[in-house]
Structure formats: structure tokens, C-alpha cells
Amino acid sequence: MAVIEIKNVAKRFGEYQALQDINLTIEDQEFMVLLGASGCGKSTLLRIICGLETATEGEVWIGGKRVDHLPPKDRGISMVFQNYAVFPHLTVFENIAFGLRMKKLPDDEVTRRVERTAGLMHIDQLLQRYSGELSGGQRQRVAVARALAMEPDVILMDEPLSNLDALLRMEMRAELKGVLAESNTTAIYVTHDQVEAMSMADRISVMHKGEIVQAASPIEVYRNPAAEFVAGFIGNPPMNFLPAAPAGSGQWHVAGQVIEGPQVDRALRFAVRPEDVRPAETGLTAVARIVEPLGAHLLVTCDIEGEMFRAVLDSDLAIRSGDKLILAPQPDRVRWFDPETTKAVA
Amino acid sequence: MSDAASVSGHSTNKAGRFVYVSGVVLLCAWVLIPLYLLLVNTLSSPEAVNSFPKSFLPGFDLGSLEFFAGFSGMLVALKNSIIVAAITMVLSILIGAPAGYALSRFEFRGKEVFRLLILLTRAFPLPLLALPLAVLFIRTGLDDTAFGLALVHTTLAVPFAVLITFSLFSGIPLELEEAAWTLGCTRLTAFTKVVLPLILPGITASAIFAFVISWNEVFAAAVLTIENRTLTAFLLQTLSESPLHLKFAGGFILVVPALVFIFAVRKYLFAMWGIANR
Ligand SMILES: Nc1ncnc2c1ncn2[C@@H]1O[C@H](COP(=O)(O)OP(=O)(O)OP(=O)(O)O)[C@@H](O)[C@H]1O
Ligand SMILES: [Mg+2]
């Protein structure tokens, strides 16, 4: 049982506030993905959980035990480092065996585990090499194998697949997920690849400037972003925003149209995903500017009253740059945000 | 690009190359010619050394060297030199390596000042300290002992040991240690299992460098010892009254081991200077 609880954690580096007021519970055996732009504090949070960095404020609990003051080795955690940290003076075999030897496991058990994890990571041909003789992607896989071989309660991974080519990445993604599910490990996985996040996560925590903006299932994060940042960060292309002015009793003026919305009496922002609009008789009036055929779809970047608006449309439509379009948003997919707080409004 | 520009570019390149090559030749000559003359004169008979014009080819007369081999006190002095240098070597690593580790791994107040102070110890002229040191040593009974002299030599060698080990430790990414900690190591076991194997060749080099500093040092050795003279102090004392050919041979005996040692550790000295330049 390894539930991870992070309570009111904050971290300052001198004047710089790297993390503020992080509250997060990761359930036993959950696969949690931390997603966020570069520099938002993902690695810092992992390092605090792992014990390589001490939080300025707050508490970290693992498996019902407060661990703030324990050294990394006593936390039952394995970590895959962003820049691999493969020991250069040891072979791949000895690298993977390192932690097992520290635990004083018998030799045959060590060999068994090393060979198993090396097989999973497709590096069983490289066991006698030194890290200087490996490519970046191979080193990265050694680092993952070394962490997996420990069979820990909790595994923390900092962009473990970032250096692999697209094909291998897709393959390893599925395998890693399978291995972790099978081994009953609680995992925290850092990435800034949203496809990776979507496809692997039980839950995604979206981080922005040292805060967790939303922690929810991938589909929830996608469909119901809690803040404009999430809406703009997740999805490719991201969500569209348009200004909306109140027209009384839950009606809103959006680009000359009246649309049903929440009952509040201040200006809001209307938002809809590019794939949730359809050409229709009535709707938002748009002028197509750039038309990009993507095979399955047509990505049309348009102009609605001076605002940029992207639509993903059927590729059979014959649309050319300069054409006038009427786009109808799918009513149940429309979202509203408060421009003051940037938070979602129900 | 115009022709004129490419021609002038070519000729500055050529001029730069000329300056570079002649600089290298000059520096080499500056170091190597005295060494060569020393060698020639060491291997010449006493008559050849004192005669004129000089021969530029060695005569392969081992007389001068043989004289030293049989010279009473010579072997004792050699033994003293080795003992003092060995103690210096051990002490300066024991003191210098932890300081180098701390400098590379921990952030603390006054770190920059501390680094500067380490270098500044070299700015203190030893002759200024010689008298108070001698008095202090006589009071504490450290005078005329190998250990006492080694202490002085250690203070000379420690700054270098700190700088060399600092640059070595800095070259080992902290993540490697952190990875070891997450794999079940304490700070100490991570050090012995990961850092030490990576740093050992460099430590050896820095130890040899300390050895050479002690081996070459003459001033403190001459002031602080009387009976237990080291080779340098012994030769300095004896040779001032010796004939010319013996001076050459004595000089040769002093220079060669130092040269061999320095040559062995040159790679690490460059590393140290690279850091000191920053
Ligand atoms: N030791 C440190 N001292 C000062 N600032 C630091 C330190 N470590 C991290 N930071 C700062 O904290 C912020 C968060 O860093 P962190 O490494 O957690 O980012 P990240 O989300 O992992 O980014 P990336 O995706 O690029 O790895 C950055 O702005 C970084 O400059
Ligand atoms: Mg990072």
C-alpha cells in the first residue's frame, strides 16, 4: 500500500517561488502524470517527494507515514532521472544490479531481475556495455530498467521516454504502462508530451507556474478544463476563446450570435474545442484564413471579429482561404471562463 | 567575399601561425635547453665540465653520479625526502579532498571568499614565516623532525589539493550520487561506490603533485631541519662548497624525479588550471 499525500507543499529557491501550495493525493497503484510547460516545477516536485530536495513548507506522506525527514533510501522509492544518471564506471548489467546489490539480494535473484527488466526495456543485448558506449535513448532505458528492477512501492519518472524516436516511444509507452499495472506500483510520471499524458495516465495533474491547476482523469481534463491555462495547453490545436457579453437571463452575445450560457452578470469568455464546431445555417460568422488538409481532417484557421479561431472540419468540404463560413458550436461542448480569475464557470 | 579580403585573411592566418609556432619553440627551448645542458654536464668528466669550449654532446662519464651514490649522508637525505614527501602527500589529500568535495557539493556562506583564501595562502612568502615557525617548532619539539617539516609542506600543497579535487568532484554530476541515494545508498556508501571509483585516478595525481611540491621545497627544509635534512636542503648545503661538476650532478638528481612525476600527472594539472582560469 503506497498512497502518496502531498500537503501544502511550497518550495522557494532564494526569492524564486518554484512551488506554491501543492495539495495532491495519489492513490495506491495509481498512474499519475504531471504535465506542464518547461520550468513549471515538475522535477522540483518529484525531487521533494523523493527526498533529494527539502520543501520550504508542507508535508509529504507515503503509505500513511510522514517521510519529510527520511533520506531517499528509506522512502521505498525508485526514481528515473531526467538526465539518466547512468553510472559511467559500471556496465549496464551492474547499473541495473546496483540497487539490488545494495539490498544484498542473492546473486541468482539479481541476475534474474536484471535480465527480466533488461528484456522489458529491449536492452538485453547491451548488458556488458558501459554508458559511454550507449546512445541517449539506450541510456534512458537503462535508467528505467534500473528503477524497475528495484520493484519499488513507488516509482517516480522524470521524462523517461523523451529521448526515444516516435515509434519506439509508442511501443515503450504501452509496455511501461503494462509492467507498472502488473507490478502494483504507484507511479508519478513527468512529461510535457500531452499525447503521452493522455494515453498513459489514470489521472493528469496539470501544473502551471508552480501550482497544480487541475488534477483529474485525462478525459475530464480534456472536456472540462478547470482554467483557461488547461484549455489552452491541452489539445492540439488547443481550445478556442471568444469574448462574451451578457444578454440577460443566461443568454450571451458571442460574435453577434446569442448563445445559452451560465447565469452570471459580468463579462465571460466563451470557449469551444476546434473539433466541436460544424458548418451550419446559423452560428458564428467566420472568414477562413489558412486551410491545412491533414488527411483525415481539414484544419481551418479563421477570423471571427478579429479573434483567431481554429476549426477541425471534415476533409470533404471544399473550403478555400477567404471563404465565409458559418460555424455552429455543439451546445453541450461549450465552456465558459471568467476572464478575471481565468477559472471555469459552470 | 572579395579576393582582397580572402588574401588578407589568409595572410593574418599565416602570421598568427608563425607567432604561434615560434612561441611554442621559444617556450620549449626555455625549458629544455637548461635541462639538456644539465644532462650533458652531469654525464661529463670533471675536466670536460671545467674546460672551454664546451662540448654539446654528453661524454657518458658516470663519475659524478657515482660520487653521489657513495657520498655519506646522501642516502639518509634521500630517505628523509621520501618520508617527508609521503607524509605531505597523505596529509594534503586527507585535508584537501574533503574541502574540495565540500566546495563542489555544498552551498555555504562565504564560499567564494573561501576559495580565494585558499589561493591567497600561496601569496604568503615562506621566508617571512620562517623565523616564527622555527621558534614555534623548537618550543613544541617539532623542529628537525620529518613530521614537522611535512606539516609545513602540507600547508604548501593543500591549496593545490583542494583546487584539483574541487575540479574533479565538480566534473562528477550530482545526479550520479542522487541516483545512488535513491538506490539504497547513504551519503557515505554513495561516495565510496560511485564517486570514489570515478575520482581515484585524479586523487592519485593530486597526491603525486603534493609529493613533488614537498620534494622540491628547499627553504623550509633548510631552516627547520639540521640533522634530518631532506635531499634538497642537504644538497644545497653541501653543494655550495662543492666543485662545479658535482653541482651539476646534484641538480640533475633533484630535477629528474620531479619531472617524471609532473609528466605523469600533467592531464590533471591542466584540469586544475582550467578551473583556476575561470
Ligand atoms: N537548485 C535550484 N536553484 C534555483 N532555482 C532552481 C533550482 N532548481 C530548479 N530551479 C528553478 O525552479 C523552476 C522549476 O524547475 P524544474 O526543474 O522543477 O522545472 P521542470 O518543470 O522540471 O522543467 P523541465 O520540463 O524543463 O524539466 C525553474 O524555473 C528552475 O529555474
Ligand atoms: Mg524537469
Tab-separated table of C-alpha atoms in Angstrom, chain A residues 20-269:
chain	number	residue	atom	x	y	z
A	20	GLN	CA	3.302	27.007	-4.056
A	21	ASP	CA	0.631	25.328	-2.004
A	22	ILE	CA	0.680	21.942	-3.691
A	23	ASN	CA	-2.014	19.573	-2.416
A	24	LEU	CA	-2.252	16.232	-4.123
A	25	THR	CA	-3.165	12.684	-3.170
A	26	ILE	CA	-2.012	9.863	-5.390
A	27	GLU	CA	-3.911	6.662	-4.715
A	28	ASP	CA	-2.297	3.283	-4.261
A	29	GLN	CA	-1.255	1.824	-7.644
A	30	GLU	CA	-2.431	4.902	-9.456
A	31	PHE	CA	-0.592	6.163	-12.537
A	32	MET	CA	-0.367	9.926	-12.069
A	33	VAL	CA	1.076	12.108	-14.806
A	34	LEU	CA	2.476	15.559	-14.051
A	35	LEU	CA	2.049	17.655	-17.145
A	36	GLY	CA	3.250	21.194	-17.630
A	37	ALA	CA	5.463	23.515	-19.593
A	38	SER	CA	9.221	23.610	-19.088
A	39	GLY	CA	10.235	25.256	-15.815
A	40	CYS	CA	6.855	24.910	-14.084
A	41	GLY	CA	8.309	22.872	-11.213
A	42	LYS	CA	7.637	19.247	-12.200
A	43	SER	CA	11.131	17.986	-11.430
A	44	THR	CA	11.244	20.011	-8.235
A	45	LEU	CA	8.054	18.326	-7.002
A	46	LEU	CA	9.419	14.872	-7.832
A	47	ARG	CA	12.667	15.652	-6.036
A	48	ILE	CA	10.749	16.722	-2.937
A	49	ILE	CA	8.711	13.506	-2.915
A	50	CYS	CA	11.894	11.528	-3.369
A	51	GLY	CA	13.823	13.362	-0.669
A	52	LEU	CA	16.510	14.913	-2.844
A	53	GLU	CA	15.144	18.366	-2.092
A	54	THR	CA	13.507	19.596	1.100
A	55	ALA	CA	10.251	21.511	0.876
A	56	THR	CA	10.250	25.018	2.309
A	57	GLU	CA	6.782	24.308	3.726
A	58	GLY	CA	4.367	21.406	3.875
A	59	GLU	CA	4.422	17.663	4.387
A	60	VAL	CA	4.923	14.549	2.304
A	61	TRP	CA	3.309	11.275	3.386
A	62	ILE	CA	3.938	7.918	1.758
A	63	GLY	CA	1.936	4.841	2.738
A	64	GLY	CA	0.467	6.636	5.753
A	65	LYS	CA	3.865	7.635	7.092
A	66	ARG	CA	5.338	11.115	7.165
A	67	VAL	CA	8.619	10.971	5.245
A	68	ASP	CA	9.857	14.572	5.151
A	69	HIS	CA	12.847	13.810	7.288
A	70	LEU	CA	13.769	10.429	5.856
A	71	PRO	CA	16.693	10.106	3.444
A	72	PRO	CA	15.788	8.908	-0.097
A	73	LYS	CA	16.842	5.331	0.577
A	74	ASP	CA	14.303	4.897	3.372
A	75	ARG	CA	11.286	6.057	1.380
A	76	GLY	CA	10.740	2.927	-0.717
A	77	ILE	CA	11.004	4.947	-3.908
A	78	SER	CA	12.812	4.482	-7.201
A	79	MET	CA	13.485	7.383	-9.444
A	80	VAL	CA	14.301	7.738	-13.132
A	81	PHE	CA	16.259	10.940	-13.630
A	82	GLN	CA	15.645	13.411	-16.406
A	83	ASN	CA	19.278	13.119	-17.476
A	84	TYR	CA	19.566	9.361	-16.883
A	85	ALA	CA	22.360	9.338	-14.258
A	86	VAL	CA	23.707	6.009	-15.513
A	87	PHE	CA	26.923	5.197	-13.617
A	88	PRO	CA	29.796	5.530	-16.097
A	89	HIS	CA	32.167	3.163	-14.279
A	90	LEU	CA	29.767	0.219	-14.310
A	91	THR	CA	28.403	-1.950	-17.096
A	92	VAL	CA	24.722	-1.867	-17.960
A	93	PHE	CA	24.308	-5.108	-16.008
A	94	GLU	CA	25.956	-3.693	-12.905
A	95	ASN	CA	23.988	-0.467	-13.262
A	96	ILE	CA	20.692	-2.335	-13.169
A	97	ALA	CA	22.011	-4.588	-10.392
A	98	PHE	CA	23.298	-1.672	-8.300
A	99	GLY	CA	20.268	-1.230	-6.075
A	100	LEU	CA	19.698	-4.974	-5.790
A	101	ARG	CA	23.256	-5.462	-4.565
A	102	MET	CA	22.740	-2.680	-2.035
A	103	LYS	CA	19.772	-4.711	-0.773
A	104	LYS	CA	22.115	-7.721	-0.564
A	105	LEU	CA	19.902	-9.960	-2.702
A	106	PRO	CA	21.376	-13.360	-3.652
A	107	ASP	CA	23.245	-13.450	-6.952
A	108	ASP	CA	20.774	-15.615	-8.842
A	109	GLU	CA	17.922	-13.309	-7.850
A	110	VAL	CA	19.947	-10.299	-9.013
A	111	THR	CA	20.670	-11.947	-12.363
A	112	ARG	CA	17.041	-12.960	-12.784
A	113	ARG	CA	15.729	-9.458	-12.129
A	114	VAL	CA	18.363	-7.731	-14.261
A	115	GLU	CA	17.638	-9.991	-17.214
A	116	ARG	CA	13.883	-9.589	-16.851
A	117	THR	CA	13.901	-5.776	-16.723
A	118	ALA	CA	16.568	-5.518	-19.427
A	119	GLY	CA	14.329	-7.660	-21.615
A	120	LEU	CA	11.360	-5.401	-20.973
A	121	MET	CA	13.375	-2.366	-21.964
A	122	HIS	CA	14.901	-4.081	-25.018
A	123	ILE	CA	18.457	-3.648	-23.783
A	124	ASP	CA	19.311	-7.309	-23.160
A	125	GLN	CA	21.911	-7.142	-25.934
A	126	LEU	CA	23.757	-4.312	-24.183
A	127	LEU	CA	24.331	-5.747	-20.712
A	128	GLN	CA	28.122	-5.789	-20.979
A	129	ARG	CA	28.497	-2.248	-22.354
A	130	TYR	CA	29.482	0.878	-20.463
A	131	SER	CA	27.334	4.003	-20.552
A	132	GLY	CA	29.873	5.765	-22.765
A	133	GLU	CA	29.098	3.171	-25.422
A	134	LEU	CA	25.335	3.780	-25.426
A	135	SER	CA	23.093	6.217	-27.260
A	136	GLY	CA	20.934	8.679	-25.336
A	137	GLY	CA	17.836	6.565	-25.810
A	138	GLN	CA	19.626	3.408	-24.671
A	139	ARG	CA	20.915	5.177	-21.566
A	140	GLN	CA	17.405	6.309	-20.812
A	141	ARG	CA	16.178	2.732	-20.996
A	142	VAL	CA	18.965	1.584	-18.676
A	143	ALA	CA	17.793	4.206	-16.193
A	144	VAL	CA	14.215	2.929	-16.388
A	145	ALA	CA	15.330	-0.701	-16.079
A	146	ARG	CA	17.425	0.178	-13.032
A	147	ALA	CA	14.402	1.709	-11.326
A	148	LEU	CA	12.043	-1.137	-12.290
A	149	ALA	CA	14.463	-3.817	-11.080
A	150	MET	CA	14.071	-2.480	-7.546
A	151	GLU	CA	10.379	-3.440	-7.645
A	152	PRO	CA	9.561	-0.415	-5.501
A	153	ASP	CA	6.236	0.624	-3.982
A	154	VAL	CA	6.539	3.969	-5.685
A	155	ILE	CA	8.305	4.862	-8.892
A	156	LEU	CA	8.981	8.431	-9.973
A	157	MET	CA	9.861	9.019	-13.605
A	158	ASP	CA	11.103	12.314	-14.970
A	159	GLU	CA	10.501	12.305	-18.728
A	160	PRO	CA	11.764	8.738	-19.084
A	161	LEU	CA	10.943	8.392	-22.776
A	162	SER	CA	11.838	11.849	-24.017
A	163	ASN	CA	14.867	10.689	-25.979
A	164	LEU	CA	13.332	7.844	-27.939
A	165	ASP	CA	12.151	8.047	-31.518
A	166	ALA	CA	8.408	8.218	-32.116
A	167	LEU	CA	7.915	4.533	-32.893
A	168	LEU	CA	9.931	3.135	-30.001
A	169	ARG	CA	8.320	5.681	-27.716
A	170	MET	CA	4.842	4.457	-28.587
A	171	GLU	CA	5.903	0.857	-28.013
A	172	MET	CA	7.645	1.563	-24.686
A	173	ARG	CA	4.726	3.676	-23.527
A	174	ALA	CA	2.381	0.724	-23.774
A	175	GLU	CA	4.880	-1.714	-22.255
A	176	LEU	CA	5.797	0.533	-19.367
A	177	LYS	CA	2.152	1.038	-18.539
A	178	GLY	CA	1.607	-2.738	-18.666
A	179	VAL	CA	4.608	-3.503	-16.464
A	180	LEU	CA	3.609	-0.953	-13.847
A	181	ALA	CA	-0.011	-2.088	-13.741
A	182	GLU	CA	1.140	-5.673	-13.269
A	183	SER	CA	3.608	-4.831	-10.511
A	184	ASN	CA	1.102	-2.884	-8.351
A	185	THR	CA	3.367	0.145	-8.267
A	186	THR	CA	2.213	3.677	-7.580
A	187	ALA	CA	3.720	5.822	-10.324
A	188	ILE	CA	4.293	9.502	-10.863
A	189	TYR	CA	5.318	10.263	-14.387
A	190	VAL	CA	6.534	13.639	-15.577
A	191	THR	CA	6.170	14.645	-19.177
A	192	HIS	CA	5.411	17.616	-21.341
A	193	ASP	CA	4.112	15.430	-24.116
A	194	GLN	CA	0.323	15.594	-23.851
A	195	VAL	CA	-0.257	12.564	-26.043
A	196	GLU	CA	1.881	10.541	-23.645
A	197	ALA	CA	-0.043	12.020	-20.721
A	198	MET	CA	-3.442	11.274	-22.248
A	199	SER	CA	-2.626	7.728	-23.236
A	200	MET	CA	-0.898	6.566	-20.042
A	201	ALA	CA	-2.473	8.420	-17.142
A	202	ASP	CA	-5.129	7.331	-14.702
A	203	ARG	CA	-5.119	10.977	-13.695
A	204	ILE	CA	-3.301	14.019	-15.011
A	205	SER	CA	-2.116	16.896	-12.841
A	206	VAL	CA	-1.635	19.960	-14.939
A	207	MET	CA	0.982	22.286	-13.470
A	208	HIS	CA	1.470	25.934	-14.249
A	209	LYS	CA	3.991	28.279	-12.647
A	210	GLY	CA	4.479	26.136	-9.557
A	211	GLU	CA	0.826	25.350	-8.955
A	212	ILE	CA	-1.406	22.420	-9.755
A	213	VAL	CA	-4.220	23.880	-11.811
A	214	GLN	CA	-6.220	20.714	-12.248
A	215	ALA	CA	-5.889	17.062	-11.265
A	216	ALA	CA	-8.402	14.832	-12.976
A	217	SER	CA	-8.817	11.955	-15.415
A	218	PRO	CA	-7.488	12.595	-18.939
A	219	ILE	CA	-10.939	12.878	-20.458
A	220	GLU	CA	-12.105	15.236	-17.716
A	221	VAL	CA	-9.064	17.448	-18.191
A	222	TYR	CA	-9.758	17.479	-21.901
A	223	ARG	CA	-13.517	18.021	-21.788
A	224	ASN	CA	-13.825	20.182	-18.687
A	225	PRO	CA	-10.638	22.180	-18.235
A	226	ALA	CA	-10.704	23.909	-14.863
A	227	ALA	CA	-8.914	27.010	-16.102
A	228	GLU	CA	-8.030	28.784	-19.314
A	229	PHE	CA	-4.451	27.616	-18.981
A	230	VAL	CA	-5.501	23.960	-19.111
A	231	ALA	CA	-7.837	24.616	-22.033
A	232	GLY	CA	-5.086	26.343	-23.944
A	233	PHE	CA	-2.376	23.833	-23.007
A	234	ILE	CA	-4.142	20.563	-23.689
A	235	GLY	CA	-5.389	19.563	-27.084
A	236	ASN	CA	-3.742	20.071	-30.418
A	237	PRO	CA	-4.869	22.542	-31.665
A	238	PRO	CA	-5.979	23.968	-28.294
A	239	MET	CA	-9.404	25.322	-27.317
A	240	ASN	CA	-10.778	28.478	-28.956
A	241	PHE	CA	-11.764	31.518	-26.900
A	242	LEU	CA	-14.101	34.366	-27.788
A	243	PRO	CA	-15.299	37.310	-25.670
A	244	ALA	CA	-18.912	37.071	-24.497
A	245	ALA	CA	-21.158	39.878	-23.271
A	246	PRO	CA	-24.237	39.223	-21.083
A	247	ALA	CA	-27.578	39.455	-22.910
A	248	GLY	CA	-29.652	38.801	-19.775
A	249	SER	CA	-31.042	35.678	-18.084
A	250	GLY	CA	-28.409	33.185	-19.172
A	251	GLN	CA	-28.131	34.485	-22.733
A	252	TRP	CA	-24.770	35.645	-24.138
A	253	HIS	CA	-23.684	37.678	-27.137
A	254	VAL	CA	-20.812	35.879	-28.847
A	255	ALA	CA	-19.642	37.248	-32.197
A	256	GLY	CA	-23.072	38.611	-32.998
A	257	GLN	CA	-24.838	35.391	-32.003
A	258	VAL	CA	-26.916	34.765	-28.933
A	259	ILE	CA	-25.860	31.613	-27.108
A	260	GLU	CA	-27.215	29.963	-23.990
A	261	GLY	CA	-24.797	30.124	-21.034
A	262	PRO	CA	-24.429	30.416	-17.266
A	263	GLN	CA	-26.481	32.821	-15.123
A	264	VAL	CA	-23.902	35.407	-14.066
A	265	ASP	CA	-23.845	39.138	-14.693
A	266	ARG	CA	-20.347	40.019	-15.790
A	267	ALA	CA	-18.385	39.514	-18.986
A	268	LEU	CA	-17.196	35.948	-19.642
A	269	ARG	CA	-15.163	34.125	-22.217
